[in-house]
PDB file of C-alpha atoms in Angstrom:
ATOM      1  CA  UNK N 295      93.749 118.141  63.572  1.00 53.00           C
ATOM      2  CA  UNK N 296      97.089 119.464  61.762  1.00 86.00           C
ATOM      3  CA  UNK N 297      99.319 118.462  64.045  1.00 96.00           C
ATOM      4  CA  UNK N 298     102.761 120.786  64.108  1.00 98.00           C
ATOM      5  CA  UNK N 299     105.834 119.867  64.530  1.00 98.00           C
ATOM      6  CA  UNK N 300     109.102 122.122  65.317  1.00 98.00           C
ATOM      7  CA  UNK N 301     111.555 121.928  62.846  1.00 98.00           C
ATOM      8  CA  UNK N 302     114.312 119.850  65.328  1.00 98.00           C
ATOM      9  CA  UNK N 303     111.549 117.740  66.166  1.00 98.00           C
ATOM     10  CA  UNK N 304     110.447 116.833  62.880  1.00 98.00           C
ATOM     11  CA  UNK N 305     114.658 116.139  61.589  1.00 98.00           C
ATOM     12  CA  UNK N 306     115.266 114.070  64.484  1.00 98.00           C
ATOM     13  CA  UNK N 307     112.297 111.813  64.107  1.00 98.00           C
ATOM     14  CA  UNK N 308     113.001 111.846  59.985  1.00 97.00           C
ATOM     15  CA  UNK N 309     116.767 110.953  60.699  1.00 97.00           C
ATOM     16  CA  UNK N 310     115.733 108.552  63.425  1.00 97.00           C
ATOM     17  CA  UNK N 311     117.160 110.359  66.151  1.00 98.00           C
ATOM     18  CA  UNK N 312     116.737 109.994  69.738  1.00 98.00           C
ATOM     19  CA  UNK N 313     113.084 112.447  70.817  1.00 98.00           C
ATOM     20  CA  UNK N 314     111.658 112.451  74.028  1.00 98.00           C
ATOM     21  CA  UNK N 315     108.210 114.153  74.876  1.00 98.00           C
ATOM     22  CA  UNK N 316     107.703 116.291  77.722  1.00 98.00           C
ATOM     23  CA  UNK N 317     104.200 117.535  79.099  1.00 97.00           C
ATOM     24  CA  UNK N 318     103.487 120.971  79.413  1.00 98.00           C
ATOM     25  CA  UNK N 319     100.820 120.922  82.603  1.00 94.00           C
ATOM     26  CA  UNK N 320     104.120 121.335  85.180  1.00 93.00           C
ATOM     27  CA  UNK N 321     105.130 124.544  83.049  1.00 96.00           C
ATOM     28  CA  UNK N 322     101.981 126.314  83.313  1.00 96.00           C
ATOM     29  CA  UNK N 323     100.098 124.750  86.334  1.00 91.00           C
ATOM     30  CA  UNK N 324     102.334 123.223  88.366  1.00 89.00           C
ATOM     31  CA  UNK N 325     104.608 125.534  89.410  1.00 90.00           C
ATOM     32  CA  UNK N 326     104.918 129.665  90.377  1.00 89.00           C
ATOM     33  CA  UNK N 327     106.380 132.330  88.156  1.00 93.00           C
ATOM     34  CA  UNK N 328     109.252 132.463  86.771  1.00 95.00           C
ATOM     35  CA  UNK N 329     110.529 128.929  88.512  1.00 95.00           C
ATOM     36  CA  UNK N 330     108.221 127.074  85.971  1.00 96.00           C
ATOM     37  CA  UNK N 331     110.124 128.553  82.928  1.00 97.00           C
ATOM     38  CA  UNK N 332     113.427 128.267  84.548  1.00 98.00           C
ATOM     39  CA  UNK N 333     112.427 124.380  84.953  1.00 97.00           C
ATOM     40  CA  UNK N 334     111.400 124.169  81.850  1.00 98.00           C
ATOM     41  CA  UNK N 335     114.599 125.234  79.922  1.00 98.00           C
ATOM     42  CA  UNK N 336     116.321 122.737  82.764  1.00 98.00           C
ATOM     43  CA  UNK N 337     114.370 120.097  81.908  1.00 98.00           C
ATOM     44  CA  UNK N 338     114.816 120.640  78.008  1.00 98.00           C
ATOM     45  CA  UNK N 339     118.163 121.047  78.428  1.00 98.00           C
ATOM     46  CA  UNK N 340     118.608 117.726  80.193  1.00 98.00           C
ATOM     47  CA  UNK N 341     117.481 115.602  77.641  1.00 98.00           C
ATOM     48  CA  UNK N 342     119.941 117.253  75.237  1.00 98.00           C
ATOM     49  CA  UNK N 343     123.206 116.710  77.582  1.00 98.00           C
ATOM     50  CA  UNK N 344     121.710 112.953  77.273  1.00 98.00           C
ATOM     51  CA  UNK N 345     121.582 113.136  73.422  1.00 98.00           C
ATOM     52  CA  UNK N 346     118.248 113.665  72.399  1.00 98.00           C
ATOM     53  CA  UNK N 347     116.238 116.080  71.327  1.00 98.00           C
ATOM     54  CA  UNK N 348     113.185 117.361  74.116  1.00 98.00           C
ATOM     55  CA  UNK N 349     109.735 117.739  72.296  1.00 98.00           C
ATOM     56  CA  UNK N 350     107.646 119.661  75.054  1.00 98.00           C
ATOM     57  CA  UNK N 351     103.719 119.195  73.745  1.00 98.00           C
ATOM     58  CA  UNK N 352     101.356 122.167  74.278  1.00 98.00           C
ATOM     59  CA  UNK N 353      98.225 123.638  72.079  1.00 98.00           C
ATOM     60  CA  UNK N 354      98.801 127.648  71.415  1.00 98.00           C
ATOM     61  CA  UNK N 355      96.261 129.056  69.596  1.00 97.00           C
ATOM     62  CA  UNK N 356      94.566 126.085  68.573  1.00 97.00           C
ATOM     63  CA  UNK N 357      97.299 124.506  67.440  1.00 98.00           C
ATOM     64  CA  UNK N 358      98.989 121.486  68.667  1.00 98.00           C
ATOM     65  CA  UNK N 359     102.365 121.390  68.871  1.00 98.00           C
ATOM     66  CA  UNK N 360     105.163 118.578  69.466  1.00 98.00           C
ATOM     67  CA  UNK N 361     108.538 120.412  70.688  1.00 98.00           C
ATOM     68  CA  UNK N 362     108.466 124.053  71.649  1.00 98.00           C
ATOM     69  CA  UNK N 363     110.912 127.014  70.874  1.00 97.00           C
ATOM     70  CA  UNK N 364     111.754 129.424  74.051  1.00 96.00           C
ATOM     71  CA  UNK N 365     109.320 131.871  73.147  1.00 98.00           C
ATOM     72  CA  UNK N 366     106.794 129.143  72.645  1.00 98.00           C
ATOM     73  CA  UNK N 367     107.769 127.878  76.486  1.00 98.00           C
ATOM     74  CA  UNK N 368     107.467 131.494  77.681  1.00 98.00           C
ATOM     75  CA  UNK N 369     103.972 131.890  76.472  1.00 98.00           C
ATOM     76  CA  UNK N 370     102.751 128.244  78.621  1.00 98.00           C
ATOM     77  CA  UNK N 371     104.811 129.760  81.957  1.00 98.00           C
ATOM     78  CA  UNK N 372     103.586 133.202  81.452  1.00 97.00           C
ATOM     79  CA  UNK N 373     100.639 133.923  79.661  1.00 97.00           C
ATOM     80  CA  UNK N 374      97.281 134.317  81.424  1.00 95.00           C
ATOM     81  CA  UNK N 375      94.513 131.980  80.657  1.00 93.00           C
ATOM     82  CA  UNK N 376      96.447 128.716  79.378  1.00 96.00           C
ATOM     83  CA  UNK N 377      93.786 126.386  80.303  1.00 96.00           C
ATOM     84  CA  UNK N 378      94.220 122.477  80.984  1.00 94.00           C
ATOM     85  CA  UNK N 379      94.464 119.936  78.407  1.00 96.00           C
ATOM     86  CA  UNK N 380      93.099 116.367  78.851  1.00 94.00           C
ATOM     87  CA  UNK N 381      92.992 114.563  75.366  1.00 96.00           C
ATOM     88  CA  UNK N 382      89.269 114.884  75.522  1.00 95.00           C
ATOM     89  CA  UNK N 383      89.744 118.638  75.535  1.00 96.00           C
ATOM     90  CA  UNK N 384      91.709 118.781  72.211  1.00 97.00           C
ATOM     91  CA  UNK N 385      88.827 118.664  69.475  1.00 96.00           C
ATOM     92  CA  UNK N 386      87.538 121.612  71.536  1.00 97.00           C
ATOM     93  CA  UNK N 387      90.692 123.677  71.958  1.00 97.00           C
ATOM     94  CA  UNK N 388      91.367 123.212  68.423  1.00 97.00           C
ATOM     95  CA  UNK N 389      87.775 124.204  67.157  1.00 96.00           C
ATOM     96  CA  UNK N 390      87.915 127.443  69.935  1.00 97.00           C
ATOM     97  CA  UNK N 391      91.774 128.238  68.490  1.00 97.00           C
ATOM     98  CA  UNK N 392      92.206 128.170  72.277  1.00 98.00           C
ATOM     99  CA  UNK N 393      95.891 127.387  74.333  1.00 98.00           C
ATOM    100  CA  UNK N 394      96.447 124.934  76.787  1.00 98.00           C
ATOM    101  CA  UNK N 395      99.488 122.915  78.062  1.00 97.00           C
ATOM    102  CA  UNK N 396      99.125 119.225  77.556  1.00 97.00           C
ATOM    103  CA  UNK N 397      98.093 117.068  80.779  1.00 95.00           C
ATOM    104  CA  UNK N 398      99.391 113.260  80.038  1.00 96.00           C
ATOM    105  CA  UNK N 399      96.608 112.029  78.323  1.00 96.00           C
ATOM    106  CA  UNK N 400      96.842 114.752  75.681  1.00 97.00           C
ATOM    107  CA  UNK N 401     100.917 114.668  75.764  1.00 98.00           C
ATOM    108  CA  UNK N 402     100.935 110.374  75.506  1.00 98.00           C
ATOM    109  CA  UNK N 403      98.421 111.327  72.532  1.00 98.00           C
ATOM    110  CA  UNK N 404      99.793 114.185  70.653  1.00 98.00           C
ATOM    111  CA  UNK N 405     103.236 112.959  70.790  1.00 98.00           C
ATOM    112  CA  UNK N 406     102.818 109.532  69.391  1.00 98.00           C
ATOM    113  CA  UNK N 407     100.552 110.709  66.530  1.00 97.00           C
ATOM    114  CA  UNK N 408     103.663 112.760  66.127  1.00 98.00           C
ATOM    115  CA  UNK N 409     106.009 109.677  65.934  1.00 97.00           C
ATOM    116  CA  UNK N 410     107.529 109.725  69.605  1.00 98.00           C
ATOM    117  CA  UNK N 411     108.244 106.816  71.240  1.00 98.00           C
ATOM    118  CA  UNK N 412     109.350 107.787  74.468  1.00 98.00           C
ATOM    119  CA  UNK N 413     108.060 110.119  76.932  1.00 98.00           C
ATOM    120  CA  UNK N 414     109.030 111.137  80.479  1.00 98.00           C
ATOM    121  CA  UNK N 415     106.922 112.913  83.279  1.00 97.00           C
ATOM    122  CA  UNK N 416     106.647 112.962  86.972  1.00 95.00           C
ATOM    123  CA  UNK N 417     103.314 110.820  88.473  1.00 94.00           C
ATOM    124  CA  UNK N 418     100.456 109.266  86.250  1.00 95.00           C
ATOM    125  CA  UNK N 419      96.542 109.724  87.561  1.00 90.00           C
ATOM    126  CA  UNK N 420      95.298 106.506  88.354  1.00 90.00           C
ATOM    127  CA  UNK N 421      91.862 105.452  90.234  1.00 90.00           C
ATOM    128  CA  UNK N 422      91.034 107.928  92.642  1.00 78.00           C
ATOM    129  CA  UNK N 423      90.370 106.827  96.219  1.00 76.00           C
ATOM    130  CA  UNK N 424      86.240 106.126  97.244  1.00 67.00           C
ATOM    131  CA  UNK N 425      86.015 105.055  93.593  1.00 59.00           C
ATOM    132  CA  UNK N 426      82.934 102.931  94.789  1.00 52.00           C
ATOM    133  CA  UNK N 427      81.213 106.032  95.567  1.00 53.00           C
ATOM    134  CA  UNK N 428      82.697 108.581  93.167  1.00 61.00           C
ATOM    135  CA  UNK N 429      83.619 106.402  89.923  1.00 59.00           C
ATOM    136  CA  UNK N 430      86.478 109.274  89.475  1.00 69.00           C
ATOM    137  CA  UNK N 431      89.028 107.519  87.356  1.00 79.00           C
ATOM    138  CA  UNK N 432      91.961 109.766  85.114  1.00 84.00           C
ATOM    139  CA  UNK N 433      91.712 109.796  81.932  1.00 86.00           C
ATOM    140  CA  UNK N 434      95.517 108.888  81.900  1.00 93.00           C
ATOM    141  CA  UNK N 435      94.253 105.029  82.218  1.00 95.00           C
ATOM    142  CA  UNK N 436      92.082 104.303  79.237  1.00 95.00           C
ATOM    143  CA  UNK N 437      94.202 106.754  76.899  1.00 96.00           C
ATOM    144  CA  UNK N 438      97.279 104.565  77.875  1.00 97.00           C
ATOM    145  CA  UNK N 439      95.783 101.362  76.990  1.00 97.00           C
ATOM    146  CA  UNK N 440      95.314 102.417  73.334  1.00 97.00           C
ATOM    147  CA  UNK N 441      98.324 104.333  72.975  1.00 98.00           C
ATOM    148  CA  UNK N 442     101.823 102.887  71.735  1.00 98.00           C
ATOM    149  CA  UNK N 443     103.898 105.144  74.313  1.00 98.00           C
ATOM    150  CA  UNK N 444     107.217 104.398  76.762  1.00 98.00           C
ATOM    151  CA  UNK N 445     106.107 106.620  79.859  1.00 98.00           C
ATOM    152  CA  UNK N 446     108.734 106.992  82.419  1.00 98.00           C
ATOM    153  CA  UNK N 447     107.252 108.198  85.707  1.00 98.00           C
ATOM    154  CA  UNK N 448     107.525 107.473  89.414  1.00 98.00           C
ATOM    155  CA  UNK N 449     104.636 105.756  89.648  1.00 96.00           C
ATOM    156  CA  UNK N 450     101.021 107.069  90.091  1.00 93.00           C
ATOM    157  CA  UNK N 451      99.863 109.962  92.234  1.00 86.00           C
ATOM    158  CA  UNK N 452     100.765 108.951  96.094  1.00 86.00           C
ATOM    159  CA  UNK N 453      96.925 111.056  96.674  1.00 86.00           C
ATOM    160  CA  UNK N 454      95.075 107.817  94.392  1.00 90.00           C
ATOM    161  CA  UNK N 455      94.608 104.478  95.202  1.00 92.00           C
ATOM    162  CA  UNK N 456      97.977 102.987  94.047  1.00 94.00           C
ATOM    163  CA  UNK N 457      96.560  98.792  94.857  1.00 94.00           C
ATOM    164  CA  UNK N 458      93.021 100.078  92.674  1.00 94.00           C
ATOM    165  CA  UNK N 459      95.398 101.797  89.655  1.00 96.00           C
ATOM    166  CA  UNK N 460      97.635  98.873  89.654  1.00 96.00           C
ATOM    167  CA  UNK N 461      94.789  96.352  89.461  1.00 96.00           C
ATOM    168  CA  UNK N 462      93.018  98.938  86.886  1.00 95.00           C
ATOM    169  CA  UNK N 463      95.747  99.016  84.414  1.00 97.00           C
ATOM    170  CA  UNK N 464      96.325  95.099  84.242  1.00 97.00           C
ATOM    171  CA  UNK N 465      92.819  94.607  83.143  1.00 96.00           C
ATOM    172  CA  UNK N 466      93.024  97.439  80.904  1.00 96.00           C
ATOM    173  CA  UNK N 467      95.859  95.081  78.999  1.00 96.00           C
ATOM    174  CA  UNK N 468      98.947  98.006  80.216  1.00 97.00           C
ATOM    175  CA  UNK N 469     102.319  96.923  80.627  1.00 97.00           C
ATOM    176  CA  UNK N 470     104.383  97.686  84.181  1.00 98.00           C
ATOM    177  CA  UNK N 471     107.716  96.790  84.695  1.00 98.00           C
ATOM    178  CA  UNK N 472     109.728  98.749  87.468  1.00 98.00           C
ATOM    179  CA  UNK N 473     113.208 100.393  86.864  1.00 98.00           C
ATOM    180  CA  UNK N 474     115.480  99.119  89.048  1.00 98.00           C
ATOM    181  CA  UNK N 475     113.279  98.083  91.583  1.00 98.00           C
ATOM    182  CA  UNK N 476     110.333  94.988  92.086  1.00 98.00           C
ATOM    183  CA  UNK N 477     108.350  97.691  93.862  1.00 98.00           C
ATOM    184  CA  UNK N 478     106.343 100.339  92.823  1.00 98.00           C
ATOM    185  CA  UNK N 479     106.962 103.684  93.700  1.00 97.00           C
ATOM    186  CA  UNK N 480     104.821 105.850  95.118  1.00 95.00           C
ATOM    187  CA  UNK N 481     105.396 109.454  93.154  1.00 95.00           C
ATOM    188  CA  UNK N 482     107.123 111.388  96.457  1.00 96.00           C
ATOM    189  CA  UNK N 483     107.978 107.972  97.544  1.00 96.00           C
ATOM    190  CA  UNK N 484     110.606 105.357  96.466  1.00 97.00           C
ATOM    191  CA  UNK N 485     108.124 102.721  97.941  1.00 97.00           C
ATOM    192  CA  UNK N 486     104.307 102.477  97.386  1.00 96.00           C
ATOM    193  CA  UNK N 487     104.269  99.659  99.385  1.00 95.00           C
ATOM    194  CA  UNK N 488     103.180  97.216  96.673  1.00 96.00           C
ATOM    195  CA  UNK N 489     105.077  95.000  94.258  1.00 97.00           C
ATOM    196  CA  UNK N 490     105.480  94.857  90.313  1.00 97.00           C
ATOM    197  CA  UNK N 491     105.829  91.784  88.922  1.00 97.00           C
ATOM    198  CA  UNK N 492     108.857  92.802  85.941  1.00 98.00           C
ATOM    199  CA  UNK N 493     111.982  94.632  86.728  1.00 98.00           C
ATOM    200  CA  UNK N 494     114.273  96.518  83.937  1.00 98.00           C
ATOM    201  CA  UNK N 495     117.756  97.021  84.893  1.00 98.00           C
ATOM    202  CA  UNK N 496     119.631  99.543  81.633  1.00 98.00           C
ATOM    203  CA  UNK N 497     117.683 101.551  79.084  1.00 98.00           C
ATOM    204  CA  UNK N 498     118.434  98.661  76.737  1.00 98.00           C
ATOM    205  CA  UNK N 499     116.428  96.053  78.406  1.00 98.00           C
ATOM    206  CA  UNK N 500     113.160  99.134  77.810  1.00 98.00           C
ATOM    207  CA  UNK N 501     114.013  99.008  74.187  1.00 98.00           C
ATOM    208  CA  UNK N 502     114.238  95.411  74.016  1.00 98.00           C
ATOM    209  CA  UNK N 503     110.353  95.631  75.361  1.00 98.00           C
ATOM    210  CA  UNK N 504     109.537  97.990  72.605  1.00 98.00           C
ATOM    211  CA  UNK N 505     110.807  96.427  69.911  1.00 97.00           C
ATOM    212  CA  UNK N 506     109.100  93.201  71.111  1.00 97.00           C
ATOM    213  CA  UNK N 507     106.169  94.923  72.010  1.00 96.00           C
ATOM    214  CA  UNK N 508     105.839  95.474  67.761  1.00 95.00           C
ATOM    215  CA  UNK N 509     106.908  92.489  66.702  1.00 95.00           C
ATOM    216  CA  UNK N 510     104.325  90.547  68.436  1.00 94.00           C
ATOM    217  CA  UNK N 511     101.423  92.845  66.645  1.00 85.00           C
ATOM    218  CA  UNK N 512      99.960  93.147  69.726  1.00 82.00           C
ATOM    219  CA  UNK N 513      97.141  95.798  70.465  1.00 85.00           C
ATOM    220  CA  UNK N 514      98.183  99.668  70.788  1.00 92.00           C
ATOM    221  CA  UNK N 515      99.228  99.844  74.600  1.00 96.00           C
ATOM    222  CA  UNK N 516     102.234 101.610  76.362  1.00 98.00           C
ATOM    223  CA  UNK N 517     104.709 100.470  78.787  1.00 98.00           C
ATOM    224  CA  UNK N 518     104.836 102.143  81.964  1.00 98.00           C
ATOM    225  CA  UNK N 519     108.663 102.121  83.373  1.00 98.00           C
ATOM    226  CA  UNK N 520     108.209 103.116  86.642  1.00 98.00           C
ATOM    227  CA  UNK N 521     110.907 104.734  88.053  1.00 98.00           C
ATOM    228  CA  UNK N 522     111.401 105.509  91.711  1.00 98.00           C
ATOM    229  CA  UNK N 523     112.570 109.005  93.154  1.00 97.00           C
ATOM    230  CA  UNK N 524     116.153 108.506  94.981  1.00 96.00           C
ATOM    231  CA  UNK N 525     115.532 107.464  98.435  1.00 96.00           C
ATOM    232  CA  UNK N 526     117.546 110.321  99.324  1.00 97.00           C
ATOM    233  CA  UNK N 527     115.275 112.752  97.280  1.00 98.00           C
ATOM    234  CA  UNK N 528     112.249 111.024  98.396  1.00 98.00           C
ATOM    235  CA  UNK N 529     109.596 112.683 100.821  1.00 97.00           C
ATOM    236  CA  UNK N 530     109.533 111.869 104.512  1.00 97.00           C
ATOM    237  CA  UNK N 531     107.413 108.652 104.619  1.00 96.00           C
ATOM    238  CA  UNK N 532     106.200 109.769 108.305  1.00 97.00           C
ATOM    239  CA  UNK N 533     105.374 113.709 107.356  1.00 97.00           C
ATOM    240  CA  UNK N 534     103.971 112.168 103.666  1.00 96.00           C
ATOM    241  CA  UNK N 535     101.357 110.308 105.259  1.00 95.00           C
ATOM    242  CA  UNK N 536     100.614 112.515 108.290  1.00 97.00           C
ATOM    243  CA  UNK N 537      99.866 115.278 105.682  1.00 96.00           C
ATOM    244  CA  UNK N 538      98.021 113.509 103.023  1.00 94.00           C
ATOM    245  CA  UNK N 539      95.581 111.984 105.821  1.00 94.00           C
ATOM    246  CA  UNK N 540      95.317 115.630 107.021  1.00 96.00           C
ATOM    247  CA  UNK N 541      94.751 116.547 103.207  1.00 94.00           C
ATOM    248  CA  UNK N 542      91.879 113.731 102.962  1.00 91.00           C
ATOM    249  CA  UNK N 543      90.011 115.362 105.732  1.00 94.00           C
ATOM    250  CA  UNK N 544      90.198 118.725 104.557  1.00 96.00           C
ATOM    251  CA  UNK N 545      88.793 117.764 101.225  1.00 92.00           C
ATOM    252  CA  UNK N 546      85.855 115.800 102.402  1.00 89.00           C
ATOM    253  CA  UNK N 547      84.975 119.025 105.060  1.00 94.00           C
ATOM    254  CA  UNK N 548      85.258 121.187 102.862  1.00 95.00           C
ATOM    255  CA  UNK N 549      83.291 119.293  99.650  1.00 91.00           C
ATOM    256  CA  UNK N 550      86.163 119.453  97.333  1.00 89.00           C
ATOM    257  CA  UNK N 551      84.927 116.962  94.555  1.00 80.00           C
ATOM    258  CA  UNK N 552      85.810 115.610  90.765  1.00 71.00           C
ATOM    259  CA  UNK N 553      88.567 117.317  89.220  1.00 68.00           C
ATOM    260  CA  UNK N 554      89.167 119.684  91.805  1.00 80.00           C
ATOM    261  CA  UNK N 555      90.105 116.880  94.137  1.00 81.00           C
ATOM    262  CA  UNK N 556      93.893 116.155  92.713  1.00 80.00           C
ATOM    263  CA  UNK N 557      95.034 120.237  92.373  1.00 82.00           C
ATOM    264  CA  UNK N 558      93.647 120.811  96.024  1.00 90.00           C
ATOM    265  CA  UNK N 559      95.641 117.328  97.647  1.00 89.00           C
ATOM    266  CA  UNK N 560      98.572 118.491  95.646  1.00 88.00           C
ATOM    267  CA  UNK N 561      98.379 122.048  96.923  1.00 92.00           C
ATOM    268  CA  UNK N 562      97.515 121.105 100.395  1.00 95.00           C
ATOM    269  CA  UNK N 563     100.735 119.017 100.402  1.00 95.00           C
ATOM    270  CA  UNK N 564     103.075 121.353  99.114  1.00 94.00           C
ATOM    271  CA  UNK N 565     101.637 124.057 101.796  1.00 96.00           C
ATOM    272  CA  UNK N 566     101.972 121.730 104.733  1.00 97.00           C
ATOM    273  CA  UNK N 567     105.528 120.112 103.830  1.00 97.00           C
ATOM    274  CA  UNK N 568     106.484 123.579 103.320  1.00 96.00           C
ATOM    275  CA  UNK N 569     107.564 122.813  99.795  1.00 94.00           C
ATOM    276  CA  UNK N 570     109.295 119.385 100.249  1.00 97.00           C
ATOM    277  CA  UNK N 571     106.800 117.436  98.309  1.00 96.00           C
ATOM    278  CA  UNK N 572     107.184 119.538  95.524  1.00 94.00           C
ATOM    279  CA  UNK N 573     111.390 119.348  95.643  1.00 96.00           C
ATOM    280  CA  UNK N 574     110.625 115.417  95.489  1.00 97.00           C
ATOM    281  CA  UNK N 575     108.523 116.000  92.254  1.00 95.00           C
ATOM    282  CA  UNK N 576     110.884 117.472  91.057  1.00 97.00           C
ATOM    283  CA  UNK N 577     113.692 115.356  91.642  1.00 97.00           C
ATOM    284  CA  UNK N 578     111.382 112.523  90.118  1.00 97.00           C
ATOM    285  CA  UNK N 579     110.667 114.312  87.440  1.00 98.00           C
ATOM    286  CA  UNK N 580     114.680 115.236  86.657  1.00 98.00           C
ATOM    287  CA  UNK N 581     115.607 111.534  87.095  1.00 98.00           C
ATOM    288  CA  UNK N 582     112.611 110.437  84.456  1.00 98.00           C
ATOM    289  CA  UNK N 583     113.977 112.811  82.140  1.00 98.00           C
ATOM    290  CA  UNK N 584     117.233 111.614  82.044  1.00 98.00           C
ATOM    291  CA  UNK N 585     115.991 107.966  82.265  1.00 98.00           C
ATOM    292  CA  UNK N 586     113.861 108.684  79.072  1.00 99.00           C
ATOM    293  CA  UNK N 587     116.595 110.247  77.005  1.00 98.00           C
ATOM    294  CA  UNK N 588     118.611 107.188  77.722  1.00 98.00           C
ATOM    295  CA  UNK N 589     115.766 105.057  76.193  1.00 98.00           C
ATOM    296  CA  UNK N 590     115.199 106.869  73.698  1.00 98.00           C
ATOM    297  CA  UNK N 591     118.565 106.874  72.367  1.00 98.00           C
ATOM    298  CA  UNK N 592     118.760 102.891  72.963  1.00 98.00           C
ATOM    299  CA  UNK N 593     115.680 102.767  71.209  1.00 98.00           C
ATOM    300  CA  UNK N 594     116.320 104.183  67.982  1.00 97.00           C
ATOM    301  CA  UNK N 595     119.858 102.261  67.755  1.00 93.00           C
ATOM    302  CA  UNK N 596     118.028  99.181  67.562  1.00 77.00           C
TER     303      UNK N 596
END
């Protein structure tokens, strides 16, 4: 795979500079015309006012890529048929010169076979709930646990089993610490409801993990700094769980299964918070990019 790197990306990492990799799912999937592009540049442009340099990850025309220029972002918000990138999907994409934005498994990969350290996104998957029946677990888990990544999100999916992904990433050997906080968050949510058992307080403490994380020659893993949404940001507790149990019924009546069960949850709760869920994405997903800039920056002045 001949991995390719943008020219700002490629100086930054060479001159040790502070990088921070952004997926490229939100851009093309998560959002409607033309607010995914404008949140794109925002985004981007964030991590710059912080001092670093933003390396979105995407795969356009069987290429993979590690930081994007604007006509390179245009073509993941606009263009027609950019399909949906797990890292299983990459030999594939590659082979079929295909495009595709980068979920977090393929993002977490691509960008630390690039040399970035630090990444920021919104939620990770996790276990799914009725694992026992299904066995529907995100890739995001096992890639994680053999990938030497910071990931700064708000936590897992509030739609998955938060107690099952917590449980499933200590035995996969993946560290947690929260930022901030002793409790998890819960993606729309400042709160999960369950504990972690590290906190990190500055972006120096995260480094400080990093650097130790090396030195002790420990097995390829990331650390998970799990960031909560501002309370203020946050979704209404009350409407977040009277929708998402709504949201659970609809998908079991209607035999939503696999991976068609996250998009339609997702969709389902944007549609019946009438867009508030999604302004608490994004406000989790603004705050992790700003967090991860900060990291990176104390990262490579170590």
């Amino acid at each position: 795979m001949v991995l390719v790197l943008s020219e700002e990306v490629r100086e930054a990492i060479d001159a040790r500079r502070p990088v921070v990799a952004l997926e490229s799912t939100i851009i093309a999937h998560g959002l409607p015309r033309p607010r995914n592009l404008q949140v794109a540049l925002e985004l981007e442009d964030m991590v710059r006012r912080e001092g670093a340099v933003p390396a979105t990850v995407a795969l356009l025309d069987g290429r993979p890529r590690v930081g994007l220029d604007k006509e390179q972002l245009e073509r993941v918000a606009n263009e027609d048929g950019i399909r949906k990138l797990g890292h299983r999907d990459l030999p594939l994409a590659v082979a079929a010169g295909a495009s595709g934005a980068t979920t977090v498994s393929a993002t977490a990969q691509l960008a630390a076979l690039a040399g970035v350290r630090v990444f920021a996104t919104g939620g990770l998957g996790g276990v799914h709930r009725e694992w026992t029946v299904t066995q529907d677990e995100s890739a995001d888990l096992g890639l994680l646990a053999r990938t030497r990544i910071t990931v700064v999100c708000a936590g897992v999916k509030s739609i998955l089993d938060v107690p099952a992904t917590l449980q499933r990433l200590e035995t996969l050997g993946v560290a947690v610490a929260g930022y901030g906080t002793d409790r998890f968050p819960g993606f729309y949510l400042s709160d999960s409801g369950h504990p972690v058992d590290w906190t990190l307080d500055t972006p120096e403490q995260v480094a400080d993990v990093m650097r130790a994380q090396d030195g002790l020659g420990v097995p390829e893993s990331a650390l998970i700094v799990a960031h909560p949404v501002p309370e203020a940001d946050q979704l209404d507790p009350g409407l977040h769980a009277r929708v998402l149990a709504d949201a659970l019924r609809a998908c079991a009546e209607q035999g939503v299964t696999g991976q068609a069960v996250t998009p339609f949850l997702l969709d389902y709760l944007v549609r019946h918070t009438e867009g508030a869920s999604l302004s608490a994405n994004l406000a989790a997903v603004r705050g992790n990019v700003r967090l991860a800039a900060r990291i990176a920056t104390a990262w490579t002045r170590g």
